[in-house]
mmCIF file of C-alpha atoms in Angstrom:
data_model
loop_
_atom_site.group_PDB
_atom_site.id
_atom_site.type_symbol
_atom_site.label_atom_id
_atom_site.label_comp_id
_atom_site.label_asym_id
_atom_site.label_seq_id
_atom_site.Cartn_x
_atom_site.Cartn_y
_atom_site.Cartn_z
ATOM 1 C CA UNK P 1 30.308 87.875 175.973
ATOM 2 C CA UNK P 2 30.242 84.247 174.946
ATOM 3 C CA UNK P 3 28.203 85.437 171.899
ATOM 4 C CA UNK P 4 30.789 88.006 170.894
ATOM 5 C CA UNK P 5 33.606 85.492 170.887
ATOM 6 C CA UNK P 6 31.337 83.643 168.287
ATOM 7 C CA UNK P 7 30.095 86.813 166.374
ATOM 8 C CA UNK P 8 33.571 88.338 165.657
ATOM 9 C CA UNK P 9 35.144 85.538 164.031
ATOM 10 C CA UNK P 10 31.919 84.511 162.416
ATOM 11 C CA UNK P 11 31.622 87.999 160.859
ATOM 12 C CA UNK P 12 35.230 87.905 159.545
ATOM 13 C CA UNK P 13 34.750 84.515 158.015
ATOM 14 C CA UNK P 14 31.448 85.592 156.372
ATOM 15 C CA UNK P 15 33.447 88.575 155.043
ATOM 16 C CA UNK P 16 36.097 86.498 153.798
ATOM 17 C CA UNK P 17 33.833 84.174 151.914
ATOM 18 C CA UNK P 18 31.634 86.828 150.523
ATOM 19 C CA UNK P 19 34.519 88.833 149.142
ATOM 20 C CA UNK P 20 35.878 85.971 146.995
ATOM 21 C CA UNK P 21 39.078 84.320 146.661
ATOM 22 C CA UNK P 22 41.203 87.277 146.958
ATOM 23 C CA UNK P 23 43.554 85.464 149.367
ATOM 24 C CA UNK P 24 44.866 83.446 146.542
ATOM 25 C CA UNK P 25 46.662 85.966 144.766
ATOM 26 C CA UNK P 26 50.044 87.427 144.182
ATOM 27 C CA UNK P 27 52.114 90.299 142.352
ATOM 28 C CA UNK P 28 54.344 88.842 139.658
ATOM 29 C CA UNK P 29 56.858 90.431 137.476
ATOM 30 C CA UNK P 30 56.756 90.084 133.670
ATOM 31 C CA UNK P 31 59.503 91.710 131.615
ATOM 32 C CA UNK P 32 60.499 91.897 128.158
ATOM 33 C CA UNK P 33 63.788 93.157 126.532
ATOM 34 C CA UNK P 34 63.497 95.878 123.868
ATOM 35 C CA UNK P 35 65.581 95.884 120.642
ATOM 36 C CA UNK P 36 69.087 97.476 121.593
ATOM 37 C CA UNK P 37 70.262 100.038 120.692
ATOM 38 C CA UNK P 38 66.959 101.548 119.675
ATOM 39 C CA UNK P 39 67.916 104.407 117.540
ATOM 40 C CA UNK P 40 65.127 107.141 116.717
ATOM 41 C CA UNK P 41 65.463 110.104 114.259
ATOM 42 C CA UNK P 42 62.362 111.928 113.698
ATOM 43 C CA UNK P 43 63.596 113.009 110.224
ATOM 44 C CA UNK P 44 64.515 109.485 109.124
ATOM 45 C CA UNK P 45 63.152 106.749 111.183
ATOM 46 C CA UNK P 46 61.363 105.930 114.356
ATOM 47 C CA UNK P 47 61.793 102.420 115.736
ATOM 48 C CA UNK P 48 58.939 100.764 117.772
ATOM 49 C CA UNK P 49 59.473 97.900 120.205
ATOM 50 C CA UNK P 50 56.886 95.170 119.849
ATOM 51 C CA UNK P 51 55.714 93.874 123.242
ATOM 52 C CA UNK P 52 54.347 90.252 123.180
ATOM 53 C CA UNK P 53 53.789 89.451 126.759
ATOM 54 C CA UNK P 54 52.823 85.825 125.668
ATOM 55 C CA UNK P 55 56.305 85.038 125.212
ATOM 56 C CA UNK P 56 56.927 85.416 128.829
ATOM 57 C CA UNK P 57 56.074 82.207 130.938
ATOM 58 C CA UNK P 58 55.043 84.247 134.041
ATOM 59 C CA UNK P 59 52.523 86.101 131.961
ATOM 60 C CA UNK P 60 51.040 82.869 130.288
ATOM 61 C CA UNK P 61 50.917 81.382 133.753
ATOM 62 C CA UNK P 62 48.561 84.176 135.163
ATOM 63 C CA UNK P 63 46.922 85.278 132.055
ATOM 64 C CA UNK P 64 43.316 83.990 132.926
ATOM 65 C CA UNK P 65 43.642 85.524 136.540
ATOM 66 C CA UNK P 66 44.876 88.973 135.890
ATOM 67 C CA UNK P 67 43.099 91.757 137.873
ATOM 68 C CA UNK P 68 45.280 94.635 137.843
ATOM 69 C CA UNK P 69 48.541 96.271 137.576
ATOM 70 C CA UNK P 70 50.820 96.371 140.691
ATOM 71 C CA UNK P 71 53.712 98.313 139.004
ATOM 72 C CA UNK P 72 55.201 99.041 135.715
ATOM 73 C CA UNK P 73 58.442 100.457 134.521
ATOM 74 C CA UNK P 74 60.381 101.313 131.240
ATOM 75 C CA UNK P 75 63.987 100.744 132.157
ATOM 76 C CA UNK P 76 67.299 101.338 130.413
ATOM 77 C CA UNK P 77 69.728 104.102 129.357
ATOM 78 C CA UNK P 78 68.085 106.815 127.479
ATOM 79 C CA UNK P 79 70.534 109.306 125.400
ATOM 80 C CA UNK P 80 69.667 112.560 123.594
ATOM 81 C CA UNK P 81 71.836 112.085 120.466
ATOM 82 C CA UNK P 82 70.282 115.369 118.967
ATOM 83 C CA UNK P 83 71.502 118.819 119.349
ATOM 84 C CA UNK P 84 68.567 120.405 121.451
ATOM 85 C CA UNK P 85 67.274 119.754 124.817
ATOM 86 C CA UNK P 86 64.824 116.815 124.433
ATOM 87 C CA UNK P 87 61.661 115.706 126.326
ATOM 88 C CA UNK P 88 61.286 111.885 125.783
ATOM 89 C CA UNK P 89 57.758 110.515 125.642
ATOM 90 C CA UNK P 90 56.656 107.075 125.185
ATOM 91 C CA UNK P 91 53.425 106.099 123.201
ATOM 92 C CA UNK P 92 51.708 102.894 123.193
ATOM 93 C CA UNK P 93 49.780 101.526 120.388
ATOM 94 C CA UNK P 94 47.402 98.709 121.055
ATOM 95 C CA UNK P 95 48.427 96.912 117.673
ATOM 96 C CA UNK P 96 51.785 95.258 118.123
ATOM 97 C CA UNK P 97 52.225 95.012 114.456
ATOM 98 C CA UNK P 98 52.950 96.210 111.991
ATOM 99 C CA UNK P 99 55.240 98.819 113.542
ATOM 100 C CA UNK P 100 55.395 102.450 112.413
ATOM 101 C CA UNK P 101 58.599 103.398 110.868
ATOM 102 C CA UNK P 102 57.941 107.052 110.473
ATOM 103 C CA UNK P 103 57.002 109.962 112.584
ATOM 104 C CA UNK P 104 54.226 110.591 110.003
ATOM 105 C CA UNK P 105 52.832 107.294 110.387
ATOM 106 C CA UNK P 106 52.800 107.373 114.298
ATOM 107 C CA UNK P 107 51.346 110.854 114.340
ATOM 108 C CA UNK P 108 48.454 109.816 112.166
ATOM 109 C CA UNK P 109 47.619 106.763 114.408
ATOM 110 C CA UNK P 110 44.587 107.664 116.387
ATOM 111 C CA UNK P 111 44.812 104.777 118.527
ATOM 112 C CA UNK P 112 48.347 105.876 120.139
ATOM 113 C CA UNK P 113 48.188 106.813 123.860
ATOM 114 C CA UNK P 114 50.906 108.646 125.839
ATOM 115 C CA UNK P 115 51.819 106.313 128.578
ATOM 116 C CA UNK P 116 55.255 107.640 129.951
ATOM 117 C CA UNK P 117 57.238 110.772 130.280
ATOM 118 C CA UNK P 118 58.572 113.478 129.806
ATOM 119 C CA UNK P 119 62.071 112.581 130.687
ATOM 120 C CA UNK P 120 64.044 115.752 129.845
ATOM 121 C CA UNK P 121 67.818 115.369 128.729
ATOM 122 C CA UNK P 122 70.078 118.118 127.462
ATOM 123 C CA UNK P 123 71.992 117.760 124.088
ATOM 124 C CA UNK P 124 74.289 114.717 124.406
ATOM 125 C CA UNK P 125 73.107 113.682 127.834
ATOM 126 C CA UNK P 126 72.595 110.178 128.836
ATOM 127 C CA UNK P 127 70.693 108.741 131.684
ATOM 128 C CA UNK P 128 70.104 105.256 133.190
ATOM 129 C CA UNK P 129 66.377 105.441 134.262
ATOM 130 C CA UNK P 130 65.770 103.430 137.404
ATOM 131 C CA UNK P 131 62.633 101.620 138.559
ATOM 132 C CA UNK P 132 61.215 104.138 140.995
ATOM 133 C CA UNK P 133 61.837 107.166 138.598
ATOM 134 C CA UNK P 134 60.528 105.279 135.832
ATOM 135 C CA UNK P 135 57.359 103.949 137.757
ATOM 136 C CA UNK P 136 56.541 107.567 138.417
ATOM 137 C CA UNK P 137 56.852 108.615 134.804
ATOM 138 C CA UNK P 138 53.773 106.585 133.883
ATOM 139 C CA UNK P 139 50.627 108.747 133.765
ATOM 140 C CA UNK P 140 47.291 107.588 134.940
ATOM 141 C CA UNK P 141 45.765 107.101 131.455
ATOM 142 C CA UNK P 142 48.811 105.229 130.428
ATOM 143 C CA UNK P 143 48.492 102.851 133.175
ATOM 144 C CA UNK P 144 44.939 102.307 132.259
ATOM 145 C CA UNK P 145 45.848 101.748 128.704
ATOM 146 C CA UNK P 146 48.474 99.404 129.620
ATOM 147 C CA UNK P 147 46.278 97.510 132.167
ATOM 148 C CA UNK P 148 43.770 96.920 129.080
ATOM 149 C CA UNK P 149 46.444 95.593 126.945
ATOM 150 C CA UNK P 150 47.891 93.415 129.552
ATOM 151 C CA UNK P 151 44.489 92.011 130.385
ATOM 152 C CA UNK P 152 43.694 91.810 126.660
ATOM 153 C CA UNK P 153 45.797 90.061 124.062
ATOM 154 C CA UNK P 154 49.003 91.109 125.858
ATOM 155 C CA UNK P 155 50.376 92.244 122.363
ATOM 156 C CA UNK P 156 51.253 95.959 121.723
ATOM 157 C CA UNK P 157 53.854 98.353 120.746
ATOM 158 C CA UNK P 158 55.941 100.979 122.540
ATOM 159 C CA UNK P 159 57.360 104.067 120.645
ATOM 160 C CA UNK P 160 60.142 106.523 122.280
ATOM 161 C CA UNK P 161 59.843 109.938 120.843
ATOM 162 C CA UNK P 162 60.677 113.555 121.277
ATOM 163 C CA UNK P 163 57.962 115.979 122.451
ATOM 164 C CA UNK P 164 58.718 118.138 119.526
ATOM 165 C CA UNK P 165 60.502 117.614 116.298
ATOM 166 C CA UNK P 166 63.225 117.318 115.148
ATOM 167 C CA UNK P 167 64.983 115.088 117.824
ATOM 168 C CA UNK P 168 67.270 112.179 117.904
ATOM 169 C CA UNK P 169 67.375 109.662 120.566
ATOM 170 C CA UNK P 170 69.059 106.182 121.657
ATOM 171 C CA UNK P 171 67.553 103.697 123.980
ATOM 172 C CA UNK P 172 70.104 101.083 125.263
ATOM 173 C CA UNK P 173 69.436 97.890 127.192
ATOM 174 C CA UNK P 174 65.678 98.931 127.417
ATOM 175 C CA UNK P 175 63.245 96.674 129.257
ATOM 176 C CA UNK P 176 59.541 96.901 129.543
ATOM 177 C CA UNK P 177 58.557 95.752 133.036
ATOM 178 C CA UNK P 178 54.928 95.092 134.295
ATOM 179 C CA UNK P 179 54.100 93.636 137.722
ATOM 180 C CA UNK P 180 50.888 91.851 137.311
ATOM 181 C CA UNK P 181 48.158 91.407 140.169
ATOM 182 C CA UNK P 182 46.758 88.192 139.603
ATOM 183 C CA UNK P 183 44.138 86.342 141.646
ATOM 184 C CA UNK P 184 41.914 83.202 141.321
ATOM 185 C CA UNK T 1 31.831 102.176 153.568
ATOM 186 C CA UNK T 2 35.368 103.458 153.225
ATOM 187 C CA UNK T 3 37.865 101.180 155.192
ATOM 188 C CA UNK T 4 39.140 103.961 157.507
ATOM 189 C CA UNK T 5 35.574 104.725 158.510
ATOM 190 C CA UNK T 6 34.663 101.142 159.190
ATOM 191 C CA UNK T 7 37.875 100.615 161.236
ATOM 192 C CA UNK T 8 37.263 103.836 162.947
ATOM 193 C CA UNK T 9 33.755 102.798 164.032
ATOM 194 C CA UNK T 10 34.937 99.641 165.112
ATOM 195 C CA UNK T 11 37.394 101.334 167.420
ATOM 196 C CA UNK T 12 34.863 103.700 168.759
ATOM 197 C CA UNK T 13 32.730 100.692 169.428
ATOM 198 C CA UNK T 14 35.327 99.330 171.732
ATOM 199 C CA UNK T 15 35.313 102.492 173.976
ATOM 200 C CA UNK T 16 32.165 101.585 175.958
ATOM 201 C CA UNK T 17 33.370 97.990 176.157
ATOM 202 C CA UNK T 18 36.653 99.188 177.722
ATOM 203 C CA UNK T 19 34.675 101.160 180.305
ATOM 204 C CA UNK T 20 33.231 97.973 181.729
ATOM 205 C CA UNK T 21 36.266 95.682 180.940
ATOM 206 C CA UNK T 22 38.163 93.812 183.400
ATOM 207 C CA UNK T 23 41.447 95.349 182.351
ATOM 208 C CA UNK T 24 42.940 97.868 180.049
ATOM 209 C CA UNK T 25 46.648 97.727 178.916
ATOM 210 C CA UNK T 26 49.043 99.435 176.710
ATOM 211 C CA UNK T 27 51.680 97.531 174.692
ATOM 212 C CA UNK T 28 54.434 97.929 172.093
ATOM 213 C CA UNK T 29 55.698 95.366 169.712
ATOM 214 C CA UNK T 30 58.109 94.952 167.036
ATOM 215 C CA UNK T 31 59.319 92.407 164.602
ATOM 216 C CA UNK T 32 59.895 91.630 160.931
ATOM 217 C CA UNK T 33 57.352 91.677 158.068
ATOM 218 C CA UNK T 34 57.581 89.725 154.802
ATOM 219 C CA UNK T 35 55.457 90.380 151.934
ATOM 220 C CA UNK T 36 53.943 87.166 150.555
ATOM 221 C CA UNK T 37 53.817 86.430 146.632
ATOM 222 C CA UNK T 38 54.778 90.098 145.918
ATOM 223 C CA UNK T 39 57.648 91.053 143.650
ATOM 224 C CA UNK T 40 57.814 94.721 144.488
ATOM 225 C CA UNK T 41 58.617 94.298 148.311
ATOM 226 C CA UNK T 42 61.224 92.808 150.458
ATOM 227 C CA UNK T 43 61.351 91.892 154.191
ATOM 228 C CA UNK T 44 61.445 94.702 156.603
ATOM 229 C CA UNK T 45 60.938 95.950 160.154
ATOM 230 C CA UNK T 46 57.471 96.363 161.503
ATOM 231 C CA UNK T 47 56.649 98.118 165.004
ATOM 232 C CA UNK T 48 53.424 99.257 166.642
ATOM 233 C CA UNK T 49 51.238 99.909 169.652
ATOM 234 C CA UNK T 50 48.338 98.214 170.933
ATOM 235 C CA UNK T 51 45.768 98.660 173.789
ATOM 236 C CA UNK T 52 44.514 95.214 174.981
ATOM 237 C CA UNK T 53 41.110 95.523 176.718
ATOM 238 C CA UNK T 54 40.197 92.199 178.370
ATOM 239 C CA UNK T 55 36.480 91.928 178.199
ATOM 240 C CA UNK T 56 36.214 88.287 179.580
ATOM 241 C CA UNK T 57 38.799 85.822 180.806
ATOM 242 C CA UNK T 58 39.228 84.337 177.345
ATOM 243 C CA UNK T 59 38.453 87.421 175.110
ATOM 244 C CA UNK T 60 40.561 90.422 174.540
ATOM 245 C CA UNK T 61 39.821 93.009 171.989
ATOM 246 C CA UNK T 62 42.971 95.009 171.062
ATOM 247 C CA UNK T 63 42.905 98.352 168.994
ATOM 248 C CA UNK T 64 46.395 98.541 167.394
ATOM 249 C CA UNK T 65 48.639 100.769 165.128
ATOM 250 C CA UNK T 66 51.396 99.415 163.228
ATOM 251 C CA UNK T 67 53.658 100.297 160.438
ATOM 252 C CA UNK T 68 56.444 98.575 158.321
ATOM 253 C CA UNK T 69 59.177 99.821 156.124
ATOM 254 C CA UNK T 70 59.407 96.897 153.674
ATOM 255 C CA UNK T 71 62.807 96.123 152.174
ATOM 256 C CA UNK T 72 63.802 97.165 148.483
ATOM 257 C CA UNK T 73 63.860 94.523 145.661
ATOM 258 C CA UNK T 74 66.725 94.084 143.384
ATOM 259 C CA UNK T 75 66.073 92.432 139.971
ATOM 260 C CA UNK T 76 68.221 92.058 137.009
ATOM 261 C CA UNK T 77 66.826 93.010 133.665
ATOM 262 C CA UNK T 78 68.784 93.366 130.348
ATOM 263 C CA UNK T 79 71.986 92.570 132.086
ATOM 264 C CA UNK T 80 71.642 95.457 134.525
ATOM 265 C CA UNK T 81 70.406 95.339 138.013
ATOM 266 C CA UNK T 82 67.524 97.508 139.093
ATOM 267 C CA UNK T 83 66.157 98.398 142.613
ATOM 268 C CA UNK T 84 62.660 99.059 143.468
ATOM 269 C CA UNK T 85 62.211 100.755 146.568
ATOM 270 C CA UNK T 86 59.990 98.841 149.267
ATOM 271 C CA UNK T 87 56.723 100.210 150.293
ATOM 272 C CA UNK T 88 55.921 101.769 153.583
ATOM 273 C CA UNK T 89 52.847 100.253 155.253
ATOM 274 C CA UNK T 90 50.664 101.791 157.950
ATOM 275 C CA UNK T 91 47.759 100.264 159.429
ATOM 276 C CA UNK T 92 45.373 100.619 162.220
ATOM 277 C CA UNK T 93 42.292 98.473 163.357
ATOM 278 C CA UNK T 94 41.382 96.051 166.116
ATOM 279 C CA UNK T 95 42.087 92.440 166.903
ATOM 280 C CA UNK T 96 39.799 89.898 168.694
ATOM 281 C CA UNK T 97 42.251 87.657 170.658
ATOM 282 C CA UNK T 98 40.985 84.445 172.165
ATOM 283 C CA UNK T 99 43.056 83.427 175.117
ATOM 284 C CA UNK T 100 43.576 79.899 176.191
ATOM 285 C CA UNK T 101 45.627 78.243 178.919
ATOM 286 C CA UNK T 102 47.181 78.990 182.245
ATOM 287 C CA UNK T 103 50.756 80.150 182.664
ATOM 288 C CA UNK T 104 52.066 80.327 179.080
ATOM 289 C CA UNK T 105 48.828 81.540 177.271
ATOM 290 C CA UNK T 106 48.094 80.478 173.577
ATOM 291 C CA UNK T 107 45.907 82.548 171.519
ATOM 292 C CA UNK T 108 44.515 82.590 168.152
ATOM 293 C CA UNK T 109 43.458 86.306 166.833
ATOM 294 C CA UNK T 110 41.583 87.627 164.038
ATOM 295 C CA UNK T 111 41.251 91.299 163.129
ATOM 296 C CA UNK T 112 40.137 94.127 160.852
ATOM 297 C CA UNK T 113 41.651 97.374 160.059
ATOM 298 C CA UNK T 114 42.612 99.746 157.442
ATOM 299 C CA UNK T 115 45.920 99.658 155.619
ATOM 300 C CA UNK T 116 47.615 102.335 153.692
ATOM 301 C CA UNK T 117 50.551 101.333 151.389
ATOM 302 C CA UNK T 118 52.907 103.990 150.093
ATOM 303 C CA UNK T 119 55.455 103.232 147.368
ATOM 304 C CA UNK T 120 57.445 105.449 145.241
ATOM 305 C CA UNK T 121 56.182 106.438 141.918
ATOM 306 C CA UNK T 122 53.004 104.639 142.466
ATOM 307 C CA UNK T 123 49.436 105.744 143.635
ATOM 308 C CA UNK T 124 48.952 104.902 147.420
ATOM 309 C CA UNK T 125 46.638 102.003 148.215
ATOM 310 C CA UNK T 126 44.242 102.363 151.053
ATOM 311 C CA UNK T 127 42.016 99.368 151.667
ATOM 312 C CA UNK T 128 40.527 97.249 154.400
ATOM 313 C CA UNK T 129 42.951 94.574 155.863
ATOM 314 C CA UNK T 130 42.137 91.502 157.707
ATOM 315 C CA UNK T 131 44.404 89.822 160.338
ATOM 316 C CA UNK T 132 44.789 86.128 161.336
ATOM 317 C CA UNK T 133 47.234 84.953 163.701
ATOM 318 C CA UNK T 134 48.465 82.797 166.613
ATOM 319 C CA UNK T 135 50.480 84.004 169.515
ATOM 320 C CA UNK T 136 52.017 82.823 172.850
ATOM 321 C CA UNK T 137 52.290 84.935 175.879
ATOM 322 C CA UNK T 138 53.397 84.782 179.351
ATOM 323 C CA UNK T 139 53.372 87.041 182.464
ATOM 324 C CA UNK T 140 56.763 87.533 184.304
ATOM 325 C CA UNK T 141 55.035 90.145 186.596
ATOM 326 C CA UNK T 142 51.467 90.578 187.668
ATOM 327 C CA UNK T 143 50.601 93.415 185.169
ATOM 328 C CA UNK T 144 53.156 92.583 182.714
ATOM 329 C CA UNK T 145 52.663 90.399 179.728
ATOM 330 C CA UNK T 146 55.347 89.464 176.994
ATOM 331 C CA UNK T 147 54.207 87.614 173.975
ATOM 332 C CA UNK T 148 55.360 86.478 170.483
ATOM 333 C CA UNK T 149 53.012 86.437 167.412
ATOM 334 C CA UNK T 150 52.938 85.180 163.974
ATOM 335 C CA UNK T 151 50.269 86.910 161.795
ATOM 336 C CA UNK T 152 48.971 86.895 158.236
ATOM 337 C CA UNK T 153 47.897 90.245 157.314
ATOM 338 C CA UNK T 154 45.851 90.559 153.962
ATOM 339 C CA UNK T 155 45.090 93.921 152.636
ATOM 340 C CA UNK T 156 41.853 93.254 150.201
ATOM 341 C CA UNK T 157 42.502 95.253 147.061
ATOM 342 C CA UNK T 158 39.380 94.298 145.041
ATOM 343 C CA UNK T 159 39.773 90.850 143.484
ATOM 344 C CA UNK T 160 43.103 90.433 144.890
ATOM 345 C CA UNK T 161 45.160 91.114 148.021
ATOM 346 C CA UNK T 162 48.629 92.202 149.278
ATOM 347 C CA UNK T 163 49.591 89.997 152.009
ATOM 348 C CA UNK T 164 52.296 90.015 154.591
ATOM 349 C CA UNK T 165 53.609 87.635 157.084
ATOM 350 C CA UNK T 166 54.503 89.319 160.353
ATOM 351 C CA UNK T 167 56.475 87.846 163.318
ATOM 352 C CA UNK T 168 56.539 90.135 166.405
ATOM 353 C CA UNK T 169 57.517 90.106 169.788
ATOM 354 C CA UNK T 170 55.763 92.486 172.425
ATOM 355 C CA UNK T 171 55.356 93.520 175.822
ATOM 356 C CA UNK T 172 52.123 95.272 177.370
ATOM 357 C CA UNK T 173 51.408 96.523 180.644
ATOM 358 C CA UNK T 174 47.907 96.538 182.397
ATOM 359 C CA UNK T 175 47.213 100.217 183.305
ATOM 360 C CA UNK T 176 44.247 98.953 185.579
ATOM 361 C CA UNK T 177 42.860 95.646 186.414
ATOM 362 C CA UNK T 178 44.822 92.426 185.583
ATOM 363 C CA UNK T 179 45.137 91.206 182.049
#
């Protein structure tokens, strides 16, 4: 029994030391405002949002210790300014700039990855997308791609588009939010 | 080895120990759980059950189950306030409690378990968790023990962890023997 009193804490201590410094870690919010309003018309112009997380001090503070994503969301008020029902999708391109300005350019970009959506809105409908809902609209591949960018140069672009053209949409007070999981 | 399997095996390993134990009790506890360095969760209530098995005068092994409903987090972005629903946390495992003193007992504890964290819109996290804590307890009646504890619960998620500080009060009753 005396041995057990030594063995249990020793085993835990050994496990603790063997598993690295996971104890010195945390989940920190990094956000960047998007251009507002962000108006997209598939027949005229699409507007990308250049995200440079390096402009955010929380990201810079933890950039060398990033391990994972703890959460992410794309917040703001989406409006279907077109005349048909719209499924809104968000694509990410690893290159933050130059931004694509037409649907043709974005369609031709082989590096784009669908990260979010669909958010369905009827003609003229508007919706403020909350954090819980938005986190759930990210797909698994999108989270992986976002993680790669967050752990990489932190510089990428997001494009809100319709699933099928023609479409018109507006995003107001948009914010990209990532919660980074950082540990020494 | 999967965390649940590990914690299950540990719990099963305690069964023969319980058979030869000086006492076996059953307790309930509740209190507050606070996430540490975690922007996606707020404070919330925690409650649970535990079965203290006294193996020796100074050593108690304690299988437990606990769950917490962590609070929502409000953050302001782009001039608007947004709410992130707090996660639910469920854990089971076993603590080793090292009891010292007469009358009011003082006891450090360490433990291992499996924890599942569920948060709306995000994949569940199920991983091994470790507990470290300190408690004080006294016995108002022969078979009854009342205690207050502070614990650090760390869920190891690869190279990082989700950490919670828990402050709980509990009561346990010795089903046989005297704790």
